[in-house]
Tab-separated table of C-alpha atoms in Angstrom:
chain	number	residue	atom	x	y	z
A	1230	UNK	CA	13.411	6.094	5.273
A	1231	UNK	CA	16.301	8.455	5.874
A	1232	UNK	CA	19.179	6.681	7.740
A	1233	UNK	CA	22.360	8.361	8.961
A	1234	UNK	CA	25.228	7.575	11.310
A	1235	UNK	CA	24.527	9.221	14.696
A	1236	UNK	CA	27.199	11.072	16.684
A	1237	UNK	CA	25.687	9.533	19.923
A	1238	UNK	CA	27.939	6.428	19.612
A	1239	UNK	CA	29.534	4.147	17.032
A	1240	UNK	CA	26.586	1.760	17.367
A	1241	UNK	CA	23.866	4.384	16.961
A	1242	UNK	CA	21.910	5.294	13.782
A	1243	UNK	CA	19.622	8.322	13.253
A	1244	UNK	CA	16.490	7.404	11.331
A	1245	UNK	CA	13.508	9.362	9.979
A	1246	UNK	CA	10.629	7.163	8.868
A	1247	UNK	CA	8.761	8.612	5.874
A	1248	UNK	CA	5.675	6.339	5.602
A	1249	UNK	CA	3.857	3.412	7.213
A	1250	UNK	CA	6.181	0.862	5.640
A	1251	UNK	CA	9.146	2.590	7.367
A	1252	UNK	CA	7.398	2.367	10.741
A	1253	UNK	CA	6.945	-1.355	10.308
A	1254	UNK	CA	10.644	-1.702	9.338
A	1255	UNK	CA	11.549	-0.013	12.600
A	1256	UNK	CA	9.229	-2.397	14.464
A	1257	UNK	CA	11.304	-5.166	12.985
A	1258	UNK	CA	14.761	-3.783	13.814
A	1259	UNK	CA	14.125	-2.399	17.299
A	1260	UNK	CA	14.353	-4.975	19.998
A	1261	UNK	CA	14.147	-5.068	23.819
A	1262	UNK	CA	17.393	-3.943	25.341
A	1263	UNK	CA	18.077	-1.336	22.635
A	1264	UNK	CA	18.337	2.313	23.471
A	1265	UNK	CA	15.940	4.748	21.814
A	1266	UNK	CA	16.641	8.507	21.846
A	1267	UNK	CA	14.109	11.115	20.808
A	1268	UNK	CA	12.680	14.559	21.617
A	1269	UNK	CA	9.334	14.198	23.426
A	1270	UNK	CA	7.143	15.956	26.012
A	1271	UNK	CA	6.403	14.956	29.537
A	1272	UNK	CA	4.223	16.446	32.311
A	1273	UNK	CA	6.236	17.744	35.340
A	1274	UNK	CA	4.344	18.524	38.597
A	1275	UNK	CA	5.710	20.904	41.164
A	1276	UNK	CA	5.049	19.820	44.758
A	1277	UNK	CA	4.964	22.226	47.740
A	1278	UNK	CA	5.428	21.451	51.403
A	1279	UNK	CA	1.967	22.600	52.421
A	1280	UNK	CA	-0.232	22.109	49.418
A	1281	UNK	CA	-1.321	19.644	46.808
A	1282	UNK	CA	0.762	19.125	43.720
A	1283	UNK	CA	-0.296	21.436	40.835
A	1284	UNK	CA	-1.781	20.050	37.582
A	1285	UNK	CA	1.651	20.104	36.071
A	1286	UNK	CA	3.370	21.607	33.077
A	1287	UNK	CA	4.161	19.805	29.785
A	1288	UNK	CA	7.792	20.365	28.891
A	1289	UNK	CA	9.935	19.431	25.913
A	1290	UNK	CA	12.784	17.096	26.740
A	1291	UNK	CA	15.198	14.700	25.021
A	1292	UNK	CA	14.988	11.226	26.574
A	1293	UNK	CA	16.995	8.042	26.229
A	1294	UNK	CA	14.989	4.953	27.110
A	1295	UNK	CA	16.017	1.315	27.409
A	1296	UNK	CA	13.451	-0.446	25.309
A	1297	UNK	CA	11.317	-3.172	26.858
A	1298	UNK	CA	8.337	-3.207	24.490
A	1299	UNK	CA	7.549	-2.162	20.846
A	1300	UNK	CA	4.051	-1.970	19.452
A	1301	UNK	CA	2.744	-0.942	16.009
A	1302	UNK	CA	-0.550	0.830	15.820
A	1303	UNK	CA	-1.318	0.436	12.106
A	1304	UNK	CA	-4.704	2.120	12.328
A	1305	UNK	CA	-3.024	5.455	13.071
A	1306	UNK	CA	0.359	4.819	11.458
A	1307	UNK	CA	2.220	5.125	14.778
A	1308	UNK	CA	4.971	3.140	16.449
A	1309	UNK	CA	4.970	3.006	20.298
A	1310	UNK	CA	8.277	2.323	22.045
A	1311	UNK	CA	8.173	1.774	25.724
A	1312	UNK	CA	10.953	1.500	28.348
A	1313	UNK	CA	12.728	3.002	31.283
A	1314	UNK	CA	14.374	6.369	31.150
A	1315	UNK	CA	18.196	6.173	31.385
A	1316	UNK	CA	19.142	9.728	30.467
A	1317	UNK	CA	17.280	13.040	30.258
A	1318	UNK	CA	18.158	16.558	29.075
A	1319	UNK	CA	16.035	18.127	31.855
A	1320	UNK	CA	16.710	17.387	35.542
A	1321	UNK	CA	12.972	17.851	36.303
A	1322	UNK	CA	12.356	14.542	34.562
A	1323	UNK	CA	13.533	11.588	36.777
A	1324	UNK	CA	15.647	8.707	35.542
A	1325	UNK	CA	14.420	5.154	36.178
A	1326	UNK	CA	10.760	5.835	35.512
A	1327	UNK	CA	8.758	4.426	32.656
A	1328	UNK	CA	7.973	6.293	29.461
A	1329	UNK	CA	6.554	5.575	26.021
A	1330	UNK	CA	7.805	7.290	22.835
A	1331	UNK	CA	5.255	7.733	20.009
A	1332	UNK	CA	6.900	7.684	16.612
A	1333	UNK	CA	5.169	8.814	13.451
A	1334	UNK	CA	6.284	9.490	9.885
A	1335	UNK	CA	8.624	12.494	9.894
A	1336	UNK	CA	9.792	12.029	13.465
A	1337	UNK	CA	13.590	11.855	14.207
A	1338	UNK	CA	14.685	8.834	16.247
A	1339	UNK	CA	18.146	7.568	17.184
A	1340	UNK	CA	18.579	3.840	17.876
A	1341	UNK	CA	21.591	2.585	19.793
A	1342	UNK	CA	22.046	-1.154	19.731
A	1343	UNK	CA	24.946	-1.194	22.135
A	1344	UNK	CA	26.644	-3.660	19.783
A	1345	UNK	CA	27.459	-3.842	16.102
A	1346	UNK	CA	24.352	-3.820	13.896
A	1347	UNK	CA	23.596	-7.211	12.211
A	1348	UNK	CA	23.696	-7.466	8.413
A	1349	UNK	CA	19.960	-8.322	8.191
A	1350	UNK	CA	19.088	-5.210	10.258
A	1351	UNK	CA	21.178	-2.931	8.095
A	1352	UNK	CA	19.739	-4.642	5.019
A	1353	UNK	CA	16.189	-3.844	6.231
A	1354	UNK	CA	16.911	-0.170	6.872
A	1355	UNK	CA	18.767	0.265	3.551
A	1356	UNK	CA	15.951	-1.389	1.531
A	1357	UNK	CA	13.396	0.771	3.218
A	1358	UNK	CA	15.300	3.842	2.116
A	1359	UNK	CA	15.585	2.725	-1.522
A	1360	UNK	CA	11.898	2.694	-2.427
A	1361	UNK	CA	10.825	4.613	-5.491
A	1362	UNK	CA	7.664	6.723	-5.384
A	1363	UNK	CA	5.141	7.454	-8.072
A	1364	UNK	CA	2.572	10.269	-8.310
A	1365	UNK	CA	-0.594	9.182	-10.139
A	1366	UNK	CA	-2.934	11.724	-11.775
A	1367	UNK	CA	-6.332	10.425	-12.978
A	1368	UNK	CA	-7.831	13.361	-14.838
A	1369	UNK	CA	-10.558	14.394	-17.286
A	1370	UNK	CA	-12.323	17.685	-17.996
A	1371	UNK	CA	-14.448	17.452	-14.796
A	1372	UNK	CA	-12.316	15.986	-12.000
A	1373	UNK	CA	-8.829	14.839	-11.067
A	1374	UNK	CA	-7.467	12.645	-8.354
A	1375	UNK	CA	-3.833	12.584	-7.155
A	1376	UNK	CA	-2.316	9.644	-5.365
A	1377	UNK	CA	1.168	8.898	-4.156
A	1378	UNK	CA	2.440	5.307	-4.263
A	1379	UNK	CA	5.370	4.588	-1.992
A	1380	UNK	CA	6.505	0.956	-1.822
A	1381	UNK	CA	3.114	-0.803	-1.639
A	1382	UNK	CA	1.367	1.974	0.256
A	1383	UNK	CA	-1.104	4.184	-1.605
A	1384	UNK	CA	-2.268	7.584	-0.352
A	1385	UNK	CA	-5.041	9.271	-2.260
A	1386	UNK	CA	-5.831	12.991	-2.052
A	1387	UNK	CA	-9.542	13.948	-2.338
A	1388	UNK	CA	-10.821	14.782	-5.838
A	1389	UNK	CA	-10.245	18.180	-7.409
A	1390	UNK	CA	-13.155	19.459	-9.490
A	1391	UNK	CA	-12.920	21.753	-12.522
A	1392	UNK	CA	-16.353	23.289	-12.287
A	1393	UNK	CA	-17.292	22.006	-15.738
A	1394	UNK	CA	-20.992	21.095	-16.186
A	1395	UNK	CA	-22.079	17.851	-14.662
A	1396	UNK	CA	-20.437	18.075	-11.182
A	1397	UNK	CA	-22.306	18.736	-7.910
A	1398	UNK	CA	-19.596	20.875	-6.412
A	1399	UNK	CA	-18.601	23.503	-8.969
A	1400	UNK	CA	-15.660	25.880	-8.407
A	1401	UNK	CA	-15.901	29.595	-9.052
A	1402	UNK	CA	-13.672	29.446	-12.114
A	1403	UNK	CA	-14.496	26.659	-14.661
A	1404	UNK	CA	-11.377	27.410	-16.787
A	1405	UNK	CA	-9.330	24.297	-17.559
A	1406	UNK	CA	-6.192	26.354	-17.138
A	1407	UNK	CA	-7.001	27.089	-13.555
A	1408	UNK	CA	-8.107	23.488	-13.082
A	1409	UNK	CA	-4.729	22.281	-14.392
A	1410	UNK	CA	-2.930	24.821	-12.115
A	1411	UNK	CA	-4.861	23.568	-9.126
A	1412	UNK	CA	-4.130	19.916	-9.972
A	1413	UNK	CA	-0.424	20.683	-10.583
A	1414	UNK	CA	-0.254	22.483	-7.200
A	1415	UNK	CA	-1.608	19.384	-5.515
A	1416	UNK	CA	0.912	17.235	-7.396
A	1417	UNK	CA	3.759	19.591	-6.346
A	1418	UNK	CA	2.712	19.378	-2.637
A	1419	UNK	CA	3.448	15.627	-2.537
A	1420	UNK	CA	6.202	15.387	-5.178
A	1421	UNK	CA	9.665	14.546	-3.783
A	1422	UNK	CA	13.043	14.419	-5.559
A	1423	UNK	CA	13.258	11.311	-7.738
A	1424	UNK	CA	9.437	10.719	-7.865
A	1425	UNK	CA	7.848	10.015	-11.188
A	1426	UNK	CA	4.531	11.312	-12.454
A	1427	UNK	CA	2.047	9.111	-14.300
A	1428	UNK	CA	-0.923	10.782	-15.962
A	1429	UNK	CA	-3.956	8.871	-17.305
A	1430	UNK	CA	-7.693	9.195	-17.887
A	1431	UNK	CA	-10.278	9.346	-20.742
A	1432	UNK	CA	-9.994	11.575	-23.796
A	1433	UNK	CA	-7.243	14.008	-24.601
A	1434	UNK	CA	-7.354	15.786	-21.221
A	1435	UNK	CA	-4.453	13.664	-19.909
A	1436	UNK	CA	-2.178	14.822	-22.710
A	1437	UNK	CA	-3.213	18.431	-22.356
A	1438	UNK	CA	-2.430	18.287	-18.657
A	1439	UNK	CA	0.922	16.609	-19.440
A	1440	UNK	CA	1.788	19.375	-21.914
A	1441	UNK	CA	0.891	21.997	-19.220
A	1442	UNK	CA	3.288	20.534	-16.617
A	1443	UNK	CA	6.229	22.809	-17.506
A	1444	UNK	CA	4.294	26.132	-17.224
A	1445	UNK	CA	2.842	24.901	-13.943
A	1446	UNK	CA	6.304	24.325	-12.388
A	1447	UNK	CA	6.444	20.483	-12.615
A	1448	UNK	CA	9.267	18.453	-14.195
A	1449	UNK	CA	7.895	17.205	-17.478
A	1450	UNK	CA	10.926	14.993	-17.950
A	1451	UNK	CA	9.861	12.916	-14.968
A	1452	UNK	CA	6.319	12.398	-16.224
A	1453	UNK	CA	4.660	10.045	-18.660
A	1454	UNK	CA	1.159	9.532	-20.166
A	1455	UNK	CA	-0.383	6.116	-19.932
A	1456	UNK	CA	-3.130	4.905	-22.275
A	1457	UNK	CA	-5.763	2.276	-21.641
A	1458	UNK	CA	-7.259	3.704	-18.357
A	1459	UNK	CA	-10.436	5.581	-19.273
A	1460	UNK	CA	-11.623	6.527	-15.877
A	1461	UNK	CA	-10.728	9.674	-13.873
A	1462	UNK	CA	-10.881	10.634	-10.163
A	1463	UNK	CA	-10.358	8.239	-7.295
A	1464	UNK	CA	-12.092	5.452	-9.260
A	1465	UNK	CA	-9.533	5.915	-11.970
A	1466	UNK	CA	-6.656	5.462	-9.534
A	1467	UNK	CA	-8.050	2.036	-8.395
A	1468	UNK	CA	-8.667	1.016	-11.976
A	1469	UNK	CA	-5.088	1.896	-12.838
A	1470	UNK	CA	-3.672	-0.059	-9.955
A	1471	UNK	CA	-5.482	-3.211	-11.165
A	1472	UNK	CA	-4.588	-2.721	-14.793
A	1473	UNK	CA	-1.783	-4.196	-16.968
A	1474	UNK	CA	-0.788	-0.567	-17.642
A	1475	UNK	CA	0.336	-0.322	-14.008
A	1476	UNK	CA	2.798	-3.227	-14.358
A	1477	UNK	CA	4.254	-1.660	-17.478
A	1478	UNK	CA	4.471	1.927	-16.162
A	1479	UNK	CA	5.704	0.944	-12.734
A	1480	UNK	CA	7.595	-2.151	-13.580
A	1481	UNK	CA	10.448	-1.339	-11.079
A	1482	UNK	CA	8.041	-0.657	-8.180
A	1483	UNK	CA	7.264	-2.924	-5.165
A	1484	UNK	CA	3.604	-2.648	-6.054
A	1485	UNK	CA	4.081	-4.080	-9.532
A	1486	UNK	CA	6.373	-6.811	-8.130
A	1487	UNK	CA	3.840	-7.858	-5.481
A	1488	UNK	CA	0.982	-7.837	-8.045
A	1489	UNK	CA	2.968	-10.116	-10.367
A	1490	UNK	CA	3.756	-12.444	-7.439
A	1491	UNK	CA	0.045	-12.716	-6.457
A	1492	UNK	CA	-0.868	-13.471	-10.080
A	1493	UNK	CA	1.775	-16.202	-9.989
A	1494	UNK	CA	0.277	-17.693	-6.830
A	1495	UNK	CA	-3.307	-17.697	-8.300
A	1496	UNK	CA	-1.888	-19.394	-11.452
A	1497	UNK	CA	-0.317	-22.133	-9.350
A	1498	UNK	CA	-3.567	-22.598	-7.475
A	1499	UNK	CA	-5.416	-23.148	-10.783
A	1500	UNK	CA	-2.759	-25.558	-11.952
A	1501	UNK	CA	-2.698	-27.499	-8.716
A	1502	UNK	CA	0.993	-26.710	-8.087
A	1503	UNK	CA	2.189	-26.662	-4.460
A	1504	UNK	CA	4.980	-24.098	-4.592
A	1505	UNK	CA	3.091	-21.706	-2.333
A	1506	UNK	CA	1.918	-21.479	1.302
A	1507	UNK	CA	-0.911	-19.581	2.855
A	1508	UNK	CA	-1.395	-18.476	6.443
A	1509	UNK	CA	1.038	-18.055	9.290
A	1510	UNK	CA	1.091	-21.788	10.352
A	1511	UNK	CA	2.010	-23.258	6.963
A	1512	UNK	CA	4.474	-20.411	6.182
A	1513	UNK	CA	6.249	-20.924	9.459
A	1514	UNK	CA	6.654	-24.600	8.747
A	1515	UNK	CA	8.096	-23.737	5.335
A	1516	UNK	CA	10.443	-21.196	6.948
A	1517	UNK	CA	11.733	-23.781	9.361
A	1518	UNK	CA	13.165	-25.734	6.388
A	1519	UNK	CA	14.212	-22.641	4.526
A	1520	UNK	CA	11.819	-23.190	1.674
A	1521	UNK	CA	10.587	-19.603	1.446
A	1522	UNK	CA	11.449	-17.507	-1.599
A	1523	UNK	CA	9.225	-14.513	-0.769
A	1524	UNK	CA	6.457	-13.475	1.683
A	1525	UNK	CA	3.660	-11.005	1.045
A	1526	UNK	CA	1.610	-9.956	4.132
A	1527	UNK	CA	-1.043	-7.339	4.931
A	1528	UNK	CA	-1.688	-5.580	8.184
A	1529	UNK	CA	-4.790	-7.810	8.622
A	1530	UNK	CA	-2.571	-10.630	9.697
A	1531	UNK	CA	-2.152	-8.979	13.106
A	1532	UNK	CA	-5.843	-9.514	13.783
A	1533	UNK	CA	-5.300	-13.276	14.143
A	1534	UNK	CA	-1.556	-13.579	14.895
A	1535	UNK	CA	0.826	-12.246	17.600
A	1536	UNK	CA	2.825	-9.317	16.399
A	1537	UNK	CA	6.064	-10.728	17.853
A	1538	UNK	CA	5.490	-14.094	16.094
A	1539	UNK	CA	5.029	-12.300	12.731
A	1540	UNK	CA	8.151	-10.141	13.256
A	1541	UNK	CA	10.233	-13.216	14.195
A	1542	UNK	CA	9.110	-15.111	11.119
A	1543	UNK	CA	9.878	-12.201	8.732
A	1544	UNK	CA	13.254	-11.539	10.227
A	1545	UNK	CA	14.195	-15.309	10.135
A	1546	UNK	CA	13.379	-15.648	6.424
A	1547	UNK	CA	15.217	-12.445	5.606
A	1548	UNK	CA	18.298	-13.787	7.269
A	1549	UNK	CA	18.642	-16.555	4.597
A	1550	UNK	CA	17.883	-14.360	1.601
A	1551	UNK	CA	14.115	-14.505	1.265
A	1552	UNK	CA	12.210	-11.368	0.408
A	1553	UNK	CA	9.308	-9.920	2.329
A	1554	UNK	CA	6.666	-7.315	1.246
A	1555	UNK	CA	4.167	-5.559	3.363
A	1556	UNK	CA	0.939	-4.365	1.702
A	1557	UNK	CA	-1.875	-2.049	2.900
A	1558	UNK	CA	-5.097	-3.976	3.462
A	1559	UNK	CA	-7.174	-0.990	2.309
A	1560	UNK	CA	-5.773	-1.360	-1.300
A	1561	UNK	CA	-6.873	-3.878	-3.906
A	1562	UNK	CA	-3.691	-5.873	-3.595
A	1563	UNK	CA	-3.906	-5.770	0.197
A	1564	UNK	CA	-7.447	-7.142	0.070
A	1565	UNK	CA	-6.352	-9.979	-2.094
A	1566	UNK	CA	-3.663	-10.912	0.476
A	1567	UNK	CA	-6.127	-10.521	3.341
A	1568	UNK	CA	-8.562	-12.969	1.632
A	1569	UNK	CA	-5.688	-15.450	1.625
A	1570	UNK	CA	-5.270	-15.271	5.486
A	1571	UNK	CA	-3.278	-12.088	5.593
A	1572	UNK	CA	0.003	-13.773	4.485
A	1573	UNK	CA	1.056	-15.738	1.375
A	1574	UNK	CA	4.465	-17.128	0.432
A	1575	UNK	CA	6.125	-18.264	-2.760
A	1576	UNK	CA	8.253	-21.452	-2.181
A	1577	UNK	CA	11.560	-22.473	-3.585
A	1578	UNK	CA	10.254	-25.975	-3.984
A	1579	UNK	CA	6.981	-27.926	-3.419
A	1580	UNK	CA	6.490	-29.155	0.132
A	1581	UNK	CA	3.775	-31.688	-0.583
């Protein structure tokens, strides 16, 4: 997430969420009573003295609303901020009426707390902006899949096919050079400054693609080849994310951290140790006595728990130094968390 000081006021910050994790971070820091400022559209109807109002015209306008409700729609990666309009850049839009802002990744939003920001709020925003991203390339002579890992969120781009014999959907040019160029172009479309590229797959194709990075305009110094994952395409991405090679190649990533923590929980389960808690109820009890060391949760927790209760719990444990990690329930790690009730915690000491 991009975070900058806003010139709106001394208590205002301009934020640009970059992925689903950033949207959830905003859900945690925006509270009723805050002011949200954004460019949006609104339908304005012109009324006449002797006729019906027309169907209206949708105009662009910058609105300031006093927030009264915040909702996260994880299914479409969108944050909905509702409230009353307090300021408008167009006099055709009335103050005092209700409006809802829809915020997605890439949108610009200004948040004015009307007070000094709390340390825990600034910590959440700063941490959300520090996440490292990795571009995964699972490739062989017939197909390649490209995925971007940001935090614990994985976005996979559909397979690219070389046209070599054995695939149902051949391309016009079966040359590996053009296949490498197409794959590199896809990598370049999602590569940001500071991202690292990890290449893997069966045979020697992964090394040949790695050696071709320079001539295809990609930074070879930010790439590495990983051995031990002999599957290409989308299946190869999922195999890599479950493999020990992922923990080695992405040791500094949130995904590797969360994977290691889940392995630690399963080890404690097998040993009969009680330094973990599962489910919102037990974790809330542990949080009340400040026994939480870290919490991992997936978006599936919102199917059985109130969103406000989850946000309150996460913010409370962050305030005394515990760590929190959100995972996507569509990934392998997210599914593991979902099977544990959607939320699991490591404890500082055993409770029972």
